[in-house]
């Protein structure tokens, strides 16, 4: 009888351990996965700073692209907004991406990479939206576009920092992590972030224009 009790207890413990493993290894774990990198077809390259993977190169290009639209967005906020919190956020964007842009130029040259010289069509679209917006609508649009973009890239920065074997890319990811977190903080300090509006559209859902009550589209950076 004693042996049966011990076996039963062990079986119960095993079941209890398996349940959370299955729970957190399924949908929840997938939700925390960073955006997939674009494969440029260059494979893994050997450099003096360690292996350079397609994911590494994609990250360097995305840091450059971020600056190409967030720098002008920050300058615009400093000029157009009457709210001190928005102007402060604009200053942080300009300062942070000016330094990151300098760093990404150094990294790309050291690694022999080509990087973009203009924002993507999607990023230009966000800048055009802000150009057309006025007053409080502009301030809400600025905060929501930039906050969601930074939230999306935050997971990618952490993934690269944890996984890359290239010392130049790792140092850039460390700088980017600090900058992105600073920008998220100052954007949230404005009090204008619509956190419900930061959620992704479920996979397979057709894209649709933003409702009239919401002046912004949802960036993915």
mmCIF file of the C-alpha atoms, coordinates in Angstrom:
data_MODEL
# 
_entry.id   MODEL 
# 
loop_
_atom_site.group_PDB 
_atom_site.id 
_atom_site.type_symbol 
_atom_site.label_atom_id 
_atom_site.label_alt_id 
_atom_site.label_comp_id 
_atom_site.label_asym_id 
_atom_site.label_entity_id 
_atom_site.label_seq_id 
_atom_site.pdbx_PDB_ins_code 
_atom_site.Cartn_x 
_atom_site.Cartn_y 
_atom_site.Cartn_z 
_atom_site.occupancy 
_atom_site.B_iso_or_equiv 
_atom_site.pdbx_formal_charge 
_atom_site.auth_seq_id 
_atom_site.auth_comp_id 
_atom_site.auth_asym_id 
_atom_site.auth_atom_id 
_atom_site.pdbx_PDB_model_num 
ATOM 1   C CA . UNK A 1 1   ? 0.000   0.000  0.000   1.00 0.00 ? 1   UNK A CA 1 
ATOM 2   C CA . UNK A 1 2   ? 2.831   2.383  0.900   1.00 0.00 ? 2   UNK A CA 1 
ATOM 3   C CA . UNK A 1 3   ? 4.500   1.677  -2.428  1.00 0.00 ? 3   UNK A CA 1 
ATOM 4   C CA . UNK A 1 4   ? 1.250   2.487  -4.268  1.00 0.00 ? 4   UNK A CA 1 
ATOM 5   C CA . UNK A 1 5   ? 0.924   5.807  -2.445  1.00 0.00 ? 5   UNK A CA 1 
ATOM 6   C CA . UNK A 1 6   ? 4.489   6.796  -3.393  1.00 0.00 ? 6   UNK A CA 1 
ATOM 7   C CA . UNK A 1 7   ? 3.944   5.851  -7.063  1.00 0.00 ? 7   UNK A CA 1 
ATOM 8   C CA . UNK A 1 8   ? 0.684   7.811  -7.141  1.00 0.00 ? 8   UNK A CA 1 
ATOM 9   C CA . UNK A 1 9   ? 2.362   10.884 -5.671  1.00 0.00 ? 9   UNK A CA 1 
ATOM 10  C CA . UNK A 1 10  ? 5.161   10.720 -8.213  1.00 0.00 ? 10  UNK A CA 1 
ATOM 11  C CA . UNK A 1 11  ? 2.682   10.418 -11.082 1.00 0.00 ? 11  UNK A CA 1 
ATOM 12  C CA . UNK A 1 12  ? 0.701   13.413 -9.809  1.00 0.00 ? 12  UNK A CA 1 
ATOM 13  C CA . UNK A 1 13  ? 3.906   15.472 -9.565  1.00 0.00 ? 13  UNK A CA 1 
ATOM 14  C CA . UNK A 1 14  ? 4.898   14.542 -13.122 1.00 0.00 ? 14  UNK A CA 1 
ATOM 15  C CA . UNK A 1 15  ? 1.505   15.623 -14.484 1.00 0.00 ? 15  UNK A CA 1 
ATOM 16  C CA . UNK A 1 16  ? 1.728   18.935 -12.604 1.00 0.00 ? 16  UNK A CA 1 
ATOM 17  C CA . UNK A 1 17  ? 5.137   19.607 -14.103 1.00 0.00 ? 17  UNK A CA 1 
ATOM 18  C CA . UNK A 1 18  ? 4.049   18.788 -17.658 1.00 0.00 ? 18  UNK A CA 1 
ATOM 19  C CA . UNK A 1 19  ? 1.020   21.089 -17.658 1.00 0.00 ? 19  UNK A CA 1 
ATOM 20  C CA . UNK A 1 20  ? 2.903   24.399 -17.349 1.00 0.00 ? 20  UNK A CA 1 
ATOM 21  C CA . UNK A 1 21  ? 5.541   23.216 -19.817 1.00 0.00 ? 21  UNK A CA 1 
ATOM 22  C CA . UNK A 1 22  ? 2.868   22.617 -22.436 1.00 0.00 ? 22  UNK A CA 1 
ATOM 23  C CA . UNK A 1 23  ? 1.093   25.867 -21.575 1.00 0.00 ? 23  UNK A CA 1 
ATOM 24  C CA . UNK A 1 24  ? 4.120   28.119 -21.859 1.00 0.00 ? 24  UNK A CA 1 
ATOM 25  C CA . UNK A 1 25  ? 5.674   26.189 -24.736 1.00 0.00 ? 25  UNK A CA 1 
ATOM 26  C CA . UNK A 1 26  ? 2.699   26.760 -26.983 1.00 0.00 ? 26  UNK A CA 1 
ATOM 27  C CA . UNK A 1 27  ? 0.894   29.926 -27.981 1.00 0.00 ? 27  UNK A CA 1 
ATOM 28  C CA . UNK A 1 28  ? 2.376   32.114 -25.230 1.00 0.00 ? 28  UNK A CA 1 
ATOM 29  C CA . UNK A 1 29  ? 5.940   31.308 -26.244 1.00 0.00 ? 29  UNK A CA 1 
ATOM 30  C CA . UNK A 1 30  ? 5.185   32.006 -29.888 1.00 0.00 ? 30  UNK A CA 1 
ATOM 31  C CA . UNK A 1 31  ? 3.716   35.387 -28.994 1.00 0.00 ? 31  UNK A CA 1 
ATOM 32  C CA . UNK A 1 32  ? 7.029   36.489 -27.520 1.00 0.00 ? 32  UNK A CA 1 
ATOM 33  C CA . UNK A 1 33  ? 8.994   35.620 -30.647 1.00 0.00 ? 33  UNK A CA 1 
ATOM 34  C CA . UNK A 1 34  ? 10.722  38.573 -32.311 1.00 0.00 ? 34  UNK A CA 1 
ATOM 35  C CA . UNK A 1 35  ? 9.844   39.518 -35.917 1.00 0.00 ? 35  UNK A CA 1 
ATOM 36  C CA . UNK A 1 36  ? 11.442  37.229 -38.481 1.00 0.00 ? 36  UNK A CA 1 
ATOM 37  C CA . UNK A 1 37  ? 14.522  38.587 -40.234 1.00 0.00 ? 37  UNK A CA 1 
ATOM 38  C CA . UNK A 1 38  ? 14.642  39.082 -43.986 1.00 0.00 ? 38  UNK A CA 1 
ATOM 39  C CA . UNK A 1 39  ? 17.154  36.770 -45.669 1.00 0.00 ? 39  UNK A CA 1 
ATOM 40  C CA . UNK A 1 40  ? 19.291  38.697 -48.165 1.00 0.00 ? 40  UNK A CA 1 
ATOM 41  C CA . UNK A 1 41  ? 20.667  35.478 -49.634 1.00 0.00 ? 41  UNK A CA 1 
ATOM 42  C CA . UNK A 1 42  ? 24.226  36.269 -48.570 1.00 0.00 ? 42  UNK A CA 1 
ATOM 43  C CA . UNK A 1 43  ? 24.536  33.384 -46.153 1.00 0.00 ? 43  UNK A CA 1 
ATOM 44  C CA . UNK A 1 44  ? 26.879  33.477 -43.170 1.00 0.00 ? 44  UNK A CA 1 
ATOM 45  C CA . UNK A 1 45  ? 29.921  35.634 -43.890 1.00 0.00 ? 45  UNK A CA 1 
ATOM 46  C CA . UNK A 1 46  ? 33.285  35.522 -42.137 1.00 0.00 ? 46  UNK A CA 1 
ATOM 47  C CA . UNK A 1 47  ? 34.491  38.848 -40.716 1.00 0.00 ? 47  UNK A CA 1 
ATOM 48  C CA . UNK A 1 48  ? 37.238  39.989 -38.354 1.00 0.00 ? 48  UNK A CA 1 
ATOM 49  C CA . UNK A 1 49  ? 34.522  40.535 -35.724 1.00 0.00 ? 49  UNK A CA 1 
ATOM 50  C CA . UNK A 1 50  ? 32.940  37.102 -35.936 1.00 0.00 ? 50  UNK A CA 1 
ATOM 51  C CA . UNK A 1 51  ? 30.381  35.393 -38.192 1.00 0.00 ? 51  UNK A CA 1 
ATOM 52  C CA . UNK A 1 52  ? 27.886  37.739 -39.839 1.00 0.00 ? 52  UNK A CA 1 
ATOM 53  C CA . UNK A 1 53  ? 24.502  36.117 -40.434 1.00 0.00 ? 53  UNK A CA 1 
ATOM 54  C CA . UNK A 1 54  ? 21.579  37.295 -42.596 1.00 0.00 ? 54  UNK A CA 1 
ATOM 55  C CA . UNK A 1 55  ? 19.773  38.112 -39.336 1.00 0.00 ? 55  UNK A CA 1 
ATOM 56  C CA . UNK A 1 56  ? 22.693  40.298 -38.238 1.00 0.00 ? 56  UNK A CA 1 
ATOM 57  C CA . UNK A 1 57  ? 22.682  42.200 -41.527 1.00 0.00 ? 57  UNK A CA 1 
ATOM 58  C CA . UNK A 1 58  ? 18.910  42.609 -41.432 1.00 0.00 ? 58  UNK A CA 1 
ATOM 59  C CA . UNK A 1 59  ? 19.205  44.098 -37.952 1.00 0.00 ? 59  UNK A CA 1 
ATOM 60  C CA . UNK A 1 60  ? 21.879  46.617 -38.998 1.00 0.00 ? 60  UNK A CA 1 
ATOM 61  C CA . UNK A 1 61  ? 19.708  47.742 -41.915 1.00 0.00 ? 61  UNK A CA 1 
ATOM 62  C CA . UNK A 1 62  ? 16.652  48.072 -39.681 1.00 0.00 ? 62  UNK A CA 1 
ATOM 63  C CA . UNK A 1 63  ? 18.559  50.294 -37.261 1.00 0.00 ? 63  UNK A CA 1 
ATOM 64  C CA . UNK A 1 64  ? 19.474  52.519 -40.197 1.00 0.00 ? 64  UNK A CA 1 
ATOM 65  C CA . UNK A 1 65  ? 15.883  52.546 -41.487 1.00 0.00 ? 65  UNK A CA 1 
ATOM 66  C CA . UNK A 1 66  ? 14.584  53.486 -38.050 1.00 0.00 ? 66  UNK A CA 1 
ATOM 67  C CA . UNK A 1 67  ? 16.732  56.593 -38.003 1.00 0.00 ? 67  UNK A CA 1 
ATOM 68  C CA . UNK A 1 68  ? 15.700  57.596 -41.516 1.00 0.00 ? 68  UNK A CA 1 
ATOM 69  C CA . UNK A 1 69  ? 12.127  58.251 -40.428 1.00 0.00 ? 69  UNK A CA 1 
ATOM 70  C CA . UNK A 1 70  ? 12.387  58.786 -36.665 1.00 0.00 ? 70  UNK A CA 1 
ATOM 71  C CA . UNK A 1 71  ? 14.947  61.597 -36.958 1.00 0.00 ? 71  UNK A CA 1 
ATOM 72  C CA . UNK A 1 72  ? 12.653  63.773 -39.137 1.00 0.00 ? 72  UNK A CA 1 
ATOM 73  C CA . UNK A 1 73  ? 9.685   62.769 -36.971 1.00 0.00 ? 73  UNK A CA 1 
ATOM 74  C CA . UNK A 1 74  ? 11.538  63.948 -33.866 1.00 0.00 ? 74  UNK A CA 1 
ATOM 75  C CA . UNK A 1 75  ? 12.548  67.245 -35.464 1.00 0.00 ? 75  UNK A CA 1 
ATOM 76  C CA . UNK A 1 76  ? 8.982   67.845 -36.560 1.00 0.00 ? 76  UNK A CA 1 
ATOM 77  C CA . UNK A 1 77  ? 7.645   67.203 -33.047 1.00 0.00 ? 77  UNK A CA 1 
ATOM 78  C CA . UNK A 1 78  ? 10.093  69.714 -31.600 1.00 0.00 ? 78  UNK A CA 1 
ATOM 79  C CA . UNK A 1 79  ? 8.885   72.347 -34.067 1.00 0.00 ? 79  UNK A CA 1 
ATOM 80  C CA . UNK A 1 80  ? 5.143   71.704 -34.172 1.00 0.00 ? 80  UNK A CA 1 
ATOM 81  C CA . UNK A 1 81  ? 4.027   70.498 -30.755 1.00 0.00 ? 81  UNK A CA 1 
ATOM 82  C CA . UNK A 1 82  ? 3.011   72.863 -27.978 1.00 0.00 ? 82  UNK A CA 1 
ATOM 83  C CA . UNK A 1 83  ? 3.178   70.137 -25.318 1.00 0.00 ? 83  UNK A CA 1 
ATOM 84  C CA . UNK A 1 84  ? 6.457   70.045 -23.375 1.00 0.00 ? 84  UNK A CA 1 
ATOM 85  C CA . UNK A 1 85  ? 6.232   66.233 -23.109 1.00 0.00 ? 85  UNK A CA 1 
ATOM 86  C CA . UNK A 1 86  ? 5.949   65.843 -26.887 1.00 0.00 ? 86  UNK A CA 1 
ATOM 87  C CA . UNK A 1 87  ? 8.805   68.249 -27.501 1.00 0.00 ? 87  UNK A CA 1 
ATOM 88  C CA . UNK A 1 88  ? 10.919  66.301 -25.006 1.00 0.00 ? 88  UNK A CA 1 
ATOM 89  C CA . UNK A 1 89  ? 10.095  63.047 -26.798 1.00 0.00 ? 89  UNK A CA 1 
ATOM 90  C CA . UNK A 1 90  ? 11.121  64.670 -30.069 1.00 0.00 ? 90  UNK A CA 1 
ATOM 91  C CA . UNK A 1 91  ? 14.439  65.760 -28.560 1.00 0.00 ? 91  UNK A CA 1 
ATOM 92  C CA . UNK A 1 92  ? 15.142  62.225 -27.343 1.00 0.00 ? 92  UNK A CA 1 
ATOM 93  C CA . UNK A 1 93  ? 14.354  60.803 -30.777 1.00 0.00 ? 93  UNK A CA 1 
ATOM 94  C CA . UNK A 1 94  ? 16.733  63.239 -32.468 1.00 0.00 ? 94  UNK A CA 1 
ATOM 95  C CA . UNK A 1 95  ? 19.540  62.723 -29.968 1.00 0.00 ? 95  UNK A CA 1 
ATOM 96  C CA . UNK A 1 96  ? 19.166  58.941 -29.820 1.00 0.00 ? 96  UNK A CA 1 
ATOM 97  C CA . UNK A 1 97  ? 18.964  58.317 -33.530 1.00 0.00 ? 97  UNK A CA 1 
ATOM 98  C CA . UNK A 1 98  ? 21.690  60.802 -34.385 1.00 0.00 ? 98  UNK A CA 1 
ATOM 99  C CA . UNK A 1 99  ? 24.058  58.732 -32.261 1.00 0.00 ? 99  UNK A CA 1 
ATOM 100 C CA . UNK A 1 100 ? 22.678  55.389 -33.467 1.00 0.00 ? 100 UNK A CA 1 
ATOM 101 C CA . UNK A 1 101 ? 22.979  56.550 -37.061 1.00 0.00 ? 101 UNK A CA 1 
ATOM 102 C CA . UNK A 1 102 ? 26.629  57.419 -36.482 1.00 0.00 ? 102 UNK A CA 1 
ATOM 103 C CA . UNK A 1 103 ? 27.206  53.989 -34.958 1.00 0.00 ? 103 UNK A CA 1 
ATOM 104 C CA . UNK A 1 104 ? 25.392  52.102 -37.705 1.00 0.00 ? 104 UNK A CA 1 
ATOM 105 C CA . UNK A 1 105 ? 27.515  53.869 -40.323 1.00 0.00 ? 105 UNK A CA 1 
ATOM 106 C CA . UNK A 1 106 ? 30.654  52.713 -38.518 1.00 0.00 ? 106 UNK A CA 1 
ATOM 107 C CA . UNK A 1 107 ? 29.370  49.154 -38.221 1.00 0.00 ? 107 UNK A CA 1 
ATOM 108 C CA . UNK A 1 108 ? 28.254  48.896 -41.846 1.00 0.00 ? 108 UNK A CA 1 
ATOM 109 C CA . UNK A 1 109 ? 31.592  50.202 -43.108 1.00 0.00 ? 109 UNK A CA 1 
ATOM 110 C CA . UNK A 1 110 ? 33.557  47.828 -40.865 1.00 0.00 ? 110 UNK A CA 1 
ATOM 111 C CA . UNK A 1 111 ? 31.465  44.875 -42.034 1.00 0.00 ? 111 UNK A CA 1 
ATOM 112 C CA . UNK A 1 112 ? 31.412  45.890 -45.716 1.00 0.00 ? 112 UNK A CA 1 
ATOM 113 C CA . UNK A 1 113 ? 27.618  46.212 -45.784 1.00 0.00 ? 113 UNK A CA 1 
ATOM 114 C CA . UNK A 1 114 ? 25.336  48.369 -47.885 1.00 0.00 ? 114 UNK A CA 1 
ATOM 115 C CA . UNK A 1 115 ? 22.606  50.160 -45.927 1.00 0.00 ? 115 UNK A CA 1 
ATOM 116 C CA . UNK A 1 116 ? 19.512  52.135 -47.000 1.00 0.00 ? 116 UNK A CA 1 
ATOM 117 C CA . UNK A 1 117 ? 19.656  55.862 -47.692 1.00 0.00 ? 117 UNK A CA 1 
ATOM 118 C CA . UNK A 1 118 ? 15.940  56.599 -47.538 1.00 0.00 ? 118 UNK A CA 1 
ATOM 119 C CA . UNK A 1 119 ? 12.996  55.367 -45.457 1.00 0.00 ? 119 UNK A CA 1 
ATOM 120 C CA . UNK A 1 120 ? 10.819  52.532 -46.684 1.00 0.00 ? 120 UNK A CA 1 
ATOM 121 C CA . UNK A 1 121 ? 7.520   53.269 -48.414 1.00 0.00 ? 121 UNK A CA 1 
ATOM 122 C CA . UNK A 1 122 ? 5.680   52.355 -45.212 1.00 0.00 ? 122 UNK A CA 1 
ATOM 123 C CA . UNK A 1 123 ? 7.830   54.657 -43.099 1.00 0.00 ? 123 UNK A CA 1 
ATOM 124 C CA . UNK A 1 124 ? 7.380   57.495 -45.587 1.00 0.00 ? 124 UNK A CA 1 
ATOM 125 C CA . UNK A 1 125 ? 3.659   56.894 -45.317 1.00 0.00 ? 125 UNK A CA 1 
ATOM 126 C CA . UNK A 1 126 ? 3.814   57.452 -41.551 1.00 0.00 ? 126 UNK A CA 1 
ATOM 127 C CA . UNK A 1 127 ? 5.714   60.700 -42.078 1.00 0.00 ? 127 UNK A CA 1 
ATOM 128 C CA . UNK A 1 128 ? 3.087   61.790 -44.620 1.00 0.00 ? 128 UNK A CA 1 
ATOM 129 C CA . UNK A 1 129 ? 0.322   61.050 -42.106 1.00 0.00 ? 129 UNK A CA 1 
ATOM 130 C CA . UNK A 1 130 ? 2.000   63.296 -39.552 1.00 0.00 ? 130 UNK A CA 1 
ATOM 131 C CA . UNK A 1 131 ? 2.494   66.035 -42.139 1.00 0.00 ? 131 UNK A CA 1 
ATOM 132 C CA . UNK A 1 132 ? -1.261  66.102 -42.767 1.00 0.00 ? 132 UNK A CA 1 
ATOM 133 C CA . UNK A 1 133 ? -2.339  65.942 -39.100 1.00 0.00 ? 133 UNK A CA 1 
ATOM 134 C CA . UNK A 1 134 ? -2.983  69.074 -37.064 1.00 0.00 ? 134 UNK A CA 1 
ATOM 135 C CA . UNK A 1 135 ? -3.141  70.042 -33.377 1.00 0.00 ? 135 UNK A CA 1 
ATOM 136 C CA . UNK A 1 136 ? -4.085  67.347 -30.862 1.00 0.00 ? 136 UNK A CA 1 
ATOM 137 C CA . UNK A 1 137 ? -4.584  64.828 -33.675 1.00 0.00 ? 137 UNK A CA 1 
ATOM 138 C CA . UNK A 1 138 ? -0.965  65.331 -34.725 1.00 0.00 ? 138 UNK A CA 1 
ATOM 139 C CA . UNK A 1 139 ? 0.318   64.806 -31.178 1.00 0.00 ? 139 UNK A CA 1 
ATOM 140 C CA . UNK A 1 140 ? -1.736  61.626 -30.714 1.00 0.00 ? 140 UNK A CA 1 
ATOM 141 C CA . UNK A 1 141 ? -0.595  60.338 -34.091 1.00 0.00 ? 141 UNK A CA 1 
ATOM 142 C CA . UNK A 1 142 ? 3.071   61.069 -33.369 1.00 0.00 ? 142 UNK A CA 1 
ATOM 143 C CA . UNK A 1 143 ? 3.016   59.286 -30.023 1.00 0.00 ? 143 UNK A CA 1 
ATOM 144 C CA . UNK A 1 144 ? 1.088   56.230 -31.226 1.00 0.00 ? 144 UNK A CA 1 
ATOM 145 C CA . UNK A 1 145 ? 3.100   55.672 -34.392 1.00 0.00 ? 145 UNK A CA 1 
ATOM 146 C CA . UNK A 1 146 ? 6.439   56.000 -32.620 1.00 0.00 ? 146 UNK A CA 1 
ATOM 147 C CA . UNK A 1 147 ? 5.475   54.028 -29.516 1.00 0.00 ? 147 UNK A CA 1 
ATOM 148 C CA . UNK A 1 148 ? 4.212   51.064 -31.491 1.00 0.00 ? 148 UNK A CA 1 
ATOM 149 C CA . UNK A 1 149 ? 7.227   51.075 -33.785 1.00 0.00 ? 149 UNK A CA 1 
ATOM 150 C CA . UNK A 1 150 ? 9.604   51.006 -30.807 1.00 0.00 ? 150 UNK A CA 1 
ATOM 151 C CA . UNK A 1 151 ? 7.618   48.253 -29.119 1.00 0.00 ? 151 UNK A CA 1 
ATOM 152 C CA . UNK A 1 152 ? 7.906   46.052 -32.203 1.00 0.00 ? 152 UNK A CA 1 
ATOM 153 C CA . UNK A 1 153 ? 11.656  46.499 -32.556 1.00 0.00 ? 153 UNK A CA 1 
ATOM 154 C CA . UNK A 1 154 ? 12.363  45.979 -28.842 1.00 0.00 ? 154 UNK A CA 1 
ATOM 155 C CA . UNK A 1 155 ? 11.990  42.190 -29.123 1.00 0.00 ? 155 UNK A CA 1 
ATOM 156 C CA . UNK A 1 156 ? 14.248  42.090 -32.186 1.00 0.00 ? 156 UNK A CA 1 
ATOM 157 C CA . UNK A 1 157 ? 16.992  44.066 -30.434 1.00 0.00 ? 157 UNK A CA 1 
ATOM 158 C CA . UNK A 1 158 ? 16.917  41.676 -27.469 1.00 0.00 ? 158 UNK A CA 1 
ATOM 159 C CA . UNK A 1 159 ? 17.040  38.638 -29.754 1.00 0.00 ? 159 UNK A CA 1 
ATOM 160 C CA . UNK A 1 160 ? 20.045  39.934 -31.680 1.00 0.00 ? 160 UNK A CA 1 
ATOM 161 C CA . UNK A 1 161 ? 21.855  40.954 -28.492 1.00 0.00 ? 161 UNK A CA 1 
ATOM 162 C CA . UNK A 1 162 ? 21.382  37.463 -27.080 1.00 0.00 ? 162 UNK A CA 1 
ATOM 163 C CA . UNK A 1 163 ? 22.200  35.426 -30.184 1.00 0.00 ? 163 UNK A CA 1 
ATOM 164 C CA . UNK A 1 164 ? 24.687  37.243 -32.433 1.00 0.00 ? 164 UNK A CA 1 
ATOM 165 C CA . UNK A 1 165 ? 28.290  36.013 -32.529 1.00 0.00 ? 165 UNK A CA 1 
ATOM 166 C CA . UNK A 1 166 ? 29.525  39.196 -34.198 1.00 0.00 ? 166 UNK A CA 1 
ATOM 167 C CA . UNK A 1 167 ? 31.045  41.652 -31.720 1.00 0.00 ? 167 UNK A CA 1 
ATOM 168 C CA . UNK A 1 168 ? 30.249  44.740 -33.833 1.00 0.00 ? 168 UNK A CA 1 
ATOM 169 C CA . UNK A 1 169 ? 26.599  43.772 -34.178 1.00 0.00 ? 169 UNK A CA 1 
ATOM 170 C CA . UNK A 1 170 ? 26.423  42.917 -30.465 1.00 0.00 ? 170 UNK A CA 1 
ATOM 171 C CA . UNK A 1 171 ? 27.730  46.363 -29.483 1.00 0.00 ? 171 UNK A CA 1 
ATOM 172 C CA . UNK A 1 172 ? 25.236  48.025 -31.833 1.00 0.00 ? 172 UNK A CA 1 
ATOM 173 C CA . UNK A 1 173 ? 22.403  45.967 -30.319 1.00 0.00 ? 173 UNK A CA 1 
ATOM 174 C CA . UNK A 1 174 ? 23.449  47.095 -26.830 1.00 0.00 ? 174 UNK A CA 1 
ATOM 175 C CA . UNK A 1 175 ? 23.319  50.744 -27.918 1.00 0.00 ? 175 UNK A CA 1 
ATOM 176 C CA . UNK A 1 176 ? 20.010  50.214 -29.710 1.00 0.00 ? 176 UNK A CA 1 
ATOM 177 C CA . UNK A 1 177 ? 18.495  48.540 -26.649 1.00 0.00 ? 177 UNK A CA 1 
ATOM 178 C CA . UNK A 1 178 ? 19.287  51.535 -24.451 1.00 0.00 ? 178 UNK A CA 1 
ATOM 179 C CA . UNK A 1 179 ? 18.004  53.981 -27.055 1.00 0.00 ? 179 UNK A CA 1 
ATOM 180 C CA . UNK A 1 180 ? 14.751  52.137 -27.745 1.00 0.00 ? 180 UNK A CA 1 
ATOM 181 C CA . UNK A 1 181 ? 13.965  51.801 -24.038 1.00 0.00 ? 181 UNK A CA 1 
ATOM 182 C CA . UNK A 1 182 ? 14.615  55.514 -23.510 1.00 0.00 ? 182 UNK A CA 1 
ATOM 183 C CA . UNK A 1 183 ? 12.307  56.414 -26.384 1.00 0.00 ? 183 UNK A CA 1 
ATOM 184 C CA . UNK A 1 184 ? 9.541   54.112 -25.155 1.00 0.00 ? 184 UNK A CA 1 
ATOM 185 C CA . UNK A 1 185 ? 9.794   55.752 -21.727 1.00 0.00 ? 185 UNK A CA 1 
ATOM 186 C CA . UNK A 1 186 ? 9.535   59.353 -22.944 1.00 0.00 ? 186 UNK A CA 1 
ATOM 187 C CA . UNK A 1 187 ? 6.710   58.530 -25.361 1.00 0.00 ? 187 UNK A CA 1 
ATOM 188 C CA . UNK A 1 188 ? 4.706   56.895 -22.574 1.00 0.00 ? 188 UNK A CA 1 
ATOM 189 C CA . UNK A 1 189 ? 5.402   59.893 -20.322 1.00 0.00 ? 189 UNK A CA 1 
ATOM 190 C CA . UNK A 1 190 ? 3.265   62.006 -22.683 1.00 0.00 ? 190 UNK A CA 1 
ATOM 191 C CA . UNK A 1 191 ? 0.149   60.239 -21.388 1.00 0.00 ? 191 UNK A CA 1 
ATOM 192 C CA . UNK A 1 192 ? -1.159  59.842 -24.949 1.00 0.00 ? 192 UNK A CA 1 
ATOM 193 C CA . UNK A 1 193 ? -0.321  56.190 -25.625 1.00 0.00 ? 193 UNK A CA 1 
ATOM 194 C CA . UNK A 1 194 ? -3.369  54.079 -26.486 1.00 0.00 ? 194 UNK A CA 1 
ATOM 195 C CA . UNK A 1 195 ? -2.137  50.741 -25.181 1.00 0.00 ? 195 UNK A CA 1 
ATOM 196 C CA . UNK A 1 196 ? -5.115  48.865 -26.627 1.00 0.00 ? 196 UNK A CA 1 
ATOM 197 C CA . UNK A 1 197 ? -4.103  50.199 -30.034 1.00 0.00 ? 197 UNK A CA 1 
ATOM 198 C CA . UNK A 1 198 ? -0.635  48.669 -29.774 1.00 0.00 ? 198 UNK A CA 1 
ATOM 199 C CA . UNK A 1 199 ? -1.851  45.106 -30.309 1.00 0.00 ? 199 UNK A CA 1 
ATOM 200 C CA . UNK A 1 200 ? -1.118  43.362 -33.589 1.00 0.00 ? 200 UNK A CA 1 
ATOM 201 C CA . UNK A 1 201 ? -3.856  42.482 -36.048 1.00 0.00 ? 201 UNK A CA 1 
ATOM 202 C CA . UNK A 1 202 ? -4.499  38.709 -35.806 1.00 0.00 ? 202 UNK A CA 1 
ATOM 203 C CA . UNK A 1 203 ? -2.805  36.672 -38.561 1.00 0.00 ? 203 UNK A CA 1 
ATOM 204 C CA . UNK A 1 204 ? -4.961  36.317 -41.681 1.00 0.00 ? 204 UNK A CA 1 
ATOM 205 C CA . UNK A 1 205 ? -7.053  39.388 -40.910 1.00 0.00 ? 205 UNK A CA 1 
ATOM 206 C CA . UNK A 1 206 ? -7.362  41.646 -43.992 1.00 0.00 ? 206 UNK A CA 1 
ATOM 207 C CA . UNK A 1 207 ? -5.834  45.057 -43.434 1.00 0.00 ? 207 UNK A CA 1 
ATOM 208 C CA . UNK A 1 208 ? -8.315  47.906 -43.283 1.00 0.00 ? 208 UNK A CA 1 
ATOM 209 C CA . UNK A 1 209 ? -8.088  51.684 -42.943 1.00 0.00 ? 209 UNK A CA 1 
ATOM 210 C CA . UNK A 1 210 ? -7.957  53.013 -39.392 1.00 0.00 ? 210 UNK A CA 1 
ATOM 211 C CA . UNK A 1 211 ? -11.399 54.060 -38.077 1.00 0.00 ? 211 UNK A CA 1 
ATOM 212 C CA . UNK A 1 212 ? -12.325 57.732 -38.116 1.00 0.00 ? 212 UNK A CA 1 
ATOM 213 C CA . UNK A 1 213 ? -11.900 57.994 -34.352 1.00 0.00 ? 213 UNK A CA 1 
ATOM 214 C CA . UNK A 1 214 ? -8.317  56.737 -34.634 1.00 0.00 ? 214 UNK A CA 1 
ATOM 215 C CA . UNK A 1 215 ? -6.053  58.968 -36.780 1.00 0.00 ? 215 UNK A CA 1 
ATOM 216 C CA . UNK A 1 216 ? -3.143  56.542 -36.960 1.00 0.00 ? 216 UNK A CA 1 
ATOM 217 C CA . UNK A 1 217 ? -2.206  53.353 -38.720 1.00 0.00 ? 217 UNK A CA 1 
ATOM 218 C CA . UNK A 1 218 ? -0.260  50.673 -36.887 1.00 0.00 ? 218 UNK A CA 1 
ATOM 219 C CA . UNK A 1 219 ? 3.467   50.608 -37.621 1.00 0.00 ? 219 UNK A CA 1 
ATOM 220 C CA . UNK A 1 220 ? 5.572   47.484 -37.552 1.00 0.00 ? 220 UNK A CA 1 
ATOM 221 C CA . UNK A 1 221 ? 8.923   49.238 -37.931 1.00 0.00 ? 221 UNK A CA 1 
# 
